[in-house]
Amino acid sequence: MLAGEHHDPHSVLGAHPEKGGVRVRALKPYAKRVTLVADGLRAELEPEGDGLFSAHLPLAAAPPYRLAVTYDSAEVTGDDPYRFLPSLGELDLHLIGEGRHEELWKALGSRVMTHDGVTGTRFAVWAPNARGVRLAADFTYWDGTSLPMRSLGATGVWELFVPGVGAGTAYKYEITGPDGHRRMKADPMARATEVPPATASVVTDSAYTWRDEEWMAHRADVPVHRAPFSVYELHLPSWRPGLGYRELADVLPAYVKDLGFTHVELMPVAGHPFSGSWGYQVTSYYAPMPRLGSPDDFRFLVDALHRAGIGVIMDWVPAHFPKDDWALARFDGEPLYEPADPRRAEHPDWGTLEFDFGRTEVRNFLVANAVYWCEDFHIDGLRVDAVASMLYLDYSREGGDWVPNAYGGRENLDAVAFLQEMNATVYRRCPGVVTIAEESTAWDGVTRATHHVGHTGFGGLGFGLKWNMGWMHDSLGYIGHEPVHRKYHHDEMTFSMVYAYSENYVLPISHDEVVHGKRALVSKAPGDWWQQRATERAYLGFMWSHPGKQLLFMGQEFAQGGEWSYEAGPDWWVLDPGYEASADHRGVQELVRDLNAVYAATPALWQRDTDPGGFEWVDGGASEDNVFAFLRLDTAGEPLLCVSNFSPVVRHDYRLGSPAGVWAPVLNTDELRYGGSGVLLPDHVKTEPTPYQGRPHTVVLTLPPLATVWLRPDSA
């Protein structure tokens, strides 16, 4: 017991029948006196050394009792944790053992509850390799001796109900591993944590009342791939440095709604100790980062976004976790959440550990975590980070540094099974939620249903959407060239249409593209400041009209010129009217607002994003002109004509094949109010009955320099 290696302290401590009565034992190190108190009964427990006290009571059965413990300076009275039966039921334990507990957070971790008529907190942790587990907390002065936990059999779960302990209590588990060494570990299932650099877990009990009933009732009305989906990605701690969740709720929903984005995507909000990881090295998978407030404060922010009509996507990181000795790594003294083989455990790029996706309990930990965020925090989507690193056993590994699968291949079959299970579970339990893969390879069937087998023999991974990293890489490369050289790279802008319908895509200009020397979006373009802004505007117009949903990282919506800093956040000062170039930045911001407004009002731009019949090239081969022209069509066949001119010259009398009719411009990125040169199209452009480019009519346009124009049929 004193070594922290007893698997069943309840068999020794508490009340137990013995000949002639009941024996009550208590382990209270540093106590001067321990007294049993019950109705009509008060009995002193005799000290037996090393903090153990006991007494024989000449009773047929032990009554409900409390212990009055006297220390040097005070007496503390409370219920004895060791007089209670286990607070976890057989069904919970069965599901944990099977790796199928979809509400794992309700069974493991710390939970305020009433047990046998007494209010307290149940602590439960999975540590199958441990010799013993004890609870250490702020109220025990971080000494776990007096609170050993009991093992609940083959599941590897250890449990203890502690009466009188409530929300706000800081705690850790003191785990004795197979080597006899004791480790202080944070709770993997903690739903709240201390603010870093402190590392303890914190008992929490939500009192939040949601007010987003209308949003939740209707978010599944239209499948996401047939709905408007324009995402504003942000890093919460740096979007407005110094604001917490509740303060952000006062300004973020209004800002995003004003710009017309349908969703926000939050870089990871799960607990992470190092701010410089941006949240991608998670230590507390079930706890929102405490730097910005409590879990209920985070609920308040999500609620406010929903009531403003904004969906909430969260970055989720099941690919790897850091090696901090107080967290998941070698949790119970042995590899537990990570594979035992270091060739599979070590992530070579990030100095982290990978999860053991083949272990049912680990897979359950992650699948339940995905469900938890969607159900407990009303999250509308999970963008799953670094999927490629999970799918391939040889990812960033050389030669013999990796172990093939059972068939000799490089595919991580366990990771495939995990992703399929996660997606299937989330979609079954959480109507209207979308999962999004950040997957950078040509893996077949990322957004195919899990029961549909592709040519590679694998079922689909079951994601709803996938980031189109190929489009992002190619298109950013194109605009980085001088206009005179772009004709040699024309296919970098058209190649995406070769595979545009192989998956359900999101077009991402994310945080990864504006850091580490890659430069901000506006700074990627060559030329002077006017040309750079014009190129960004033309590019955004092209991006918003290209098949697929779109995502833009904060700061790019107003042409921030510097790279993103997680410490400083966006350069909001460039929008200050006192700044001489503020109109330039406000012009780009106004364009983004109008792009989203026209986009939302134009079904052709989103209704058939996954249907090849929703797109037709008008001219995809005008490389000498740096021009791209295509039609988008909605389900009724109503077209939108999109033309981008990535040359800095005005192209007069530019002829394009067209359906018959009259076109009316609805967006022109060269308008003066956006900071453009003001080359405008007539309000009505009538087609000529001259066949051209395989179409029955011709439309003749004036194309503004470095600009994108959208035109729709004029019904007047």
mmCIF file of C-alpha atoms in Angstrom, residues 379-506:
data_model
loop_
_atom_site.group_PDB
_atom_site.id
_atom_site.type_symbol
_atom_site.label_atom_id
_atom_site.label_comp_id
_atom_site.label_asym_id
_atom_site.label_seq_id
_atom_site.Cartn_x
_atom_site.Cartn_y
_atom_site.Cartn_z
ATOM 1 C CA ILE A 379 -18.707 21.386 -33.148
ATOM 2 C CA ASP A 380 -19.903 21.183 -36.772
ATOM 3 C CA GLY A 381 -16.806 19.767 -38.415
ATOM 4 C CA LEU A 382 -13.448 18.165 -37.741
ATOM 5 C CA ARG A 383 -10.531 18.970 -40.020
ATOM 6 C CA VAL A 384 -8.208 16.020 -39.421
ATOM 7 C CA ASP A 385 -4.560 17.041 -39.468
ATOM 8 C CA ALA A 386 -1.717 15.136 -41.149
ATOM 9 C CA VAL A 387 -3.759 12.228 -42.510
ATOM 10 C CA ALA A 388 -0.997 11.229 -44.938
ATOM 11 C CA SER A 389 1.424 10.661 -42.060
ATOM 12 C CA MET A 390 -1.071 8.174 -40.628
ATOM 13 C CA LEU A 391 -1.783 6.265 -43.824
ATOM 14 C CA TYR A 392 1.778 5.349 -44.803
ATOM 15 C CA LEU A 393 4.113 3.273 -42.662
ATOM 16 C CA ASP A 394 7.121 4.694 -44.514
ATOM 17 C CA TYR A 395 6.033 8.327 -44.182
ATOM 18 C CA SER A 396 9.282 10.357 -43.816
ATOM 19 C CA ARG A 397 11.163 7.132 -43.054
ATOM 20 C CA GLU A 398 14.164 5.806 -44.895
ATOM 21 C CA GLY A 399 15.117 2.278 -45.908
ATOM 22 C CA GLY A 400 14.855 -0.114 -42.989
ATOM 23 C CA ASP A 401 13.415 2.464 -40.601
ATOM 24 C CA TRP A 402 9.898 1.189 -41.156
ATOM 25 C CA VAL A 403 8.038 -2.104 -40.862
ATOM 26 C CA PRO A 404 5.754 -3.264 -43.707
ATOM 27 C CA ASN A 405 2.188 -4.364 -43.017
ATOM 28 C CA ALA A 406 1.111 -8.014 -42.914
ATOM 29 C CA TYR A 407 0.927 -8.070 -46.721
ATOM 30 C CA GLY A 408 4.317 -6.497 -47.245
ATOM 31 C CA GLY A 409 2.869 -3.115 -48.192
ATOM 32 C CA ARG A 410 3.430 0.417 -46.960
ATOM 33 C CA GLU A 411 -0.180 1.143 -46.051
ATOM 34 C CA ASN A 412 -0.949 1.442 -42.350
ATOM 35 C CA LEU A 413 -3.933 -0.892 -42.188
ATOM 36 C CA ASP A 414 -4.638 -0.029 -38.558
ATOM 37 C CA ALA A 415 -4.794 3.692 -39.345
ATOM 38 C CA VAL A 416 -7.124 3.003 -42.274
ATOM 39 C CA ALA A 417 -9.447 1.032 -39.982
ATOM 40 C CA PHE A 418 -9.323 3.785 -37.361
ATOM 41 C CA LEU A 419 -10.188 6.565 -39.821
ATOM 42 C CA GLN A 420 -13.037 4.514 -41.252
ATOM 43 C CA GLU A 421 -14.408 3.818 -37.770
ATOM 44 C CA MET A 422 -14.049 7.434 -36.706
ATOM 45 C CA ASN A 423 -15.831 8.791 -39.772
ATOM 46 C CA ALA A 424 -18.605 6.213 -39.669
ATOM 47 C CA THR A 425 -19.205 6.844 -35.964
ATOM 48 C CA VAL A 426 -19.242 10.633 -36.239
ATOM 49 C CA TYR A 427 -21.595 10.634 -39.223
ATOM 50 C CA ARG A 428 -23.932 8.154 -37.511
ATOM 51 C CA ARG A 429 -24.092 9.988 -34.204
ATOM 52 C CA CYS A 430 -23.834 13.637 -35.274
ATOM 53 C CA PRO A 431 -26.130 14.627 -38.161
ATOM 54 C CA GLY A 432 -24.848 17.597 -40.126
ATOM 55 C CA VAL A 433 -21.232 17.275 -38.990
ATOM 56 C CA VAL A 434 -18.558 17.131 -41.698
ATOM 57 C CA THR A 435 -15.105 15.589 -41.447
ATOM 58 C CA ILE A 436 -12.323 17.039 -43.595
ATOM 59 C CA ALA A 437 -9.016 15.369 -44.392
ATOM 60 C CA GLU A 438 -5.733 17.208 -44.741
ATOM 61 C CA GLU A 439 -4.301 14.541 -47.015
ATOM 62 C CA SER A 440 -1.527 15.456 -49.434
ATOM 63 C CA THR A 441 -1.144 12.291 -51.518
ATOM 64 C CA ALA A 442 -3.183 10.518 -54.175
ATOM 65 C CA TRP A 443 -4.647 7.971 -51.745
ATOM 66 C CA ASP A 444 -7.724 6.524 -53.421
ATOM 67 C CA GLY A 445 -11.117 7.165 -51.839
ATOM 68 C CA VAL A 446 -10.461 9.654 -49.056
ATOM 69 C CA THR A 447 -14.007 11.018 -49.432
ATOM 70 C CA ARG A 448 -15.576 7.773 -50.594
ATOM 71 C CA ALA A 449 -17.997 5.941 -48.294
ATOM 72 C CA THR A 450 -16.328 3.327 -46.102
ATOM 73 C CA HIS A 451 -18.343 0.457 -47.597
ATOM 74 C CA HIS A 452 -17.357 1.289 -51.197
ATOM 75 C CA VAL A 453 -14.195 -0.560 -52.201
ATOM 76 C CA GLY A 454 -11.906 1.108 -54.746
ATOM 77 C CA HIS A 455 -9.452 -0.322 -57.240
ATOM 78 C CA THR A 456 -6.767 -0.558 -54.541
ATOM 79 C CA GLY A 457 -8.899 -2.964 -52.531
ATOM 80 C CA PHE A 458 -9.525 -0.556 -49.645
ATOM 81 C CA GLY A 459 -12.890 0.788 -48.670
ATOM 82 C CA GLY A 460 -13.239 4.543 -48.686
ATOM 83 C CA LEU A 461 -11.941 6.436 -45.679
ATOM 84 C CA GLY A 462 -15.337 8.073 -45.256
ATOM 85 C CA PHE A 463 -14.376 11.752 -45.017
ATOM 86 C CA GLY A 464 -16.857 14.345 -46.229
ATOM 87 C CA LEU A 465 -14.257 16.666 -47.767
ATOM 88 C CA LYS A 466 -10.544 16.721 -48.523
ATOM 89 C CA TRP A 467 -8.129 19.632 -48.758
ATOM 90 C CA ASN A 468 -6.949 20.017 -52.354
ATOM 91 C CA MET A 469 -3.242 20.408 -51.686
ATOM 92 C CA GLY A 470 -2.411 19.903 -55.356
ATOM 93 C CA TRP A 471 -4.548 22.859 -56.439
ATOM 94 C CA MET A 472 -3.076 24.984 -53.660
ATOM 95 C CA HIS A 473 0.533 24.160 -54.593
ATOM 96 C CA ASP A 474 0.058 24.577 -58.340
ATOM 97 C CA SER A 475 -2.016 27.763 -58.266
ATOM 98 C CA LEU A 476 0.246 29.532 -55.764
ATOM 99 C CA GLY A 477 3.197 28.547 -57.912
ATOM 100 C CA TYR A 478 1.507 30.065 -60.945
ATOM 101 C CA ILE A 479 0.814 33.473 -59.401
ATOM 102 C CA GLY A 480 4.368 33.574 -58.062
ATOM 103 C CA HIS A 481 5.724 33.829 -61.612
ATOM 104 C CA GLU A 482 6.131 37.085 -63.485
ATOM 105 C CA PRO A 483 3.159 37.550 -65.861
ATOM 106 C CA VAL A 484 5.437 37.282 -68.883
ATOM 107 C CA HIS A 485 6.463 33.806 -67.751
ATOM 108 C CA ARG A 486 3.014 32.557 -66.713
ATOM 109 C CA LYS A 487 2.272 31.229 -70.185
ATOM 110 C CA TYR A 488 4.856 28.504 -69.551
ATOM 111 C CA HIS A 489 2.995 27.463 -66.406
ATOM 112 C CA HIS A 490 -0.557 27.742 -67.694
ATOM 113 C CA ASP A 491 -1.306 24.078 -67.030
ATOM 114 C CA GLU A 492 -0.590 24.590 -63.331
ATOM 115 C CA MET A 493 -3.914 26.397 -63.185
ATOM 116 C CA THR A 494 -5.855 24.008 -65.405
ATOM 117 C CA PHE A 495 -4.471 20.666 -64.209
ATOM 118 C CA SER A 496 -6.718 20.670 -61.138
ATOM 119 C CA MET A 497 -9.732 20.091 -63.382
ATOM 120 C CA VAL A 498 -8.265 16.751 -64.470
ATOM 121 C CA TYR A 499 -8.951 15.374 -60.977
ATOM 122 C CA ALA A 500 -11.404 17.921 -59.538
ATOM 123 C CA TYR A 501 -14.144 15.318 -59.138
ATOM 124 C CA SER A 502 -12.007 12.440 -57.874
ATOM 125 C CA GLU A 503 -12.744 13.628 -54.317
ATOM 126 C CA ASN A 504 -14.953 16.208 -52.620
ATOM 127 C CA TYR A 505 -12.502 19.086 -52.320
ATOM 128 C CA VAL A 506 -11.821 22.188 -50.262
#
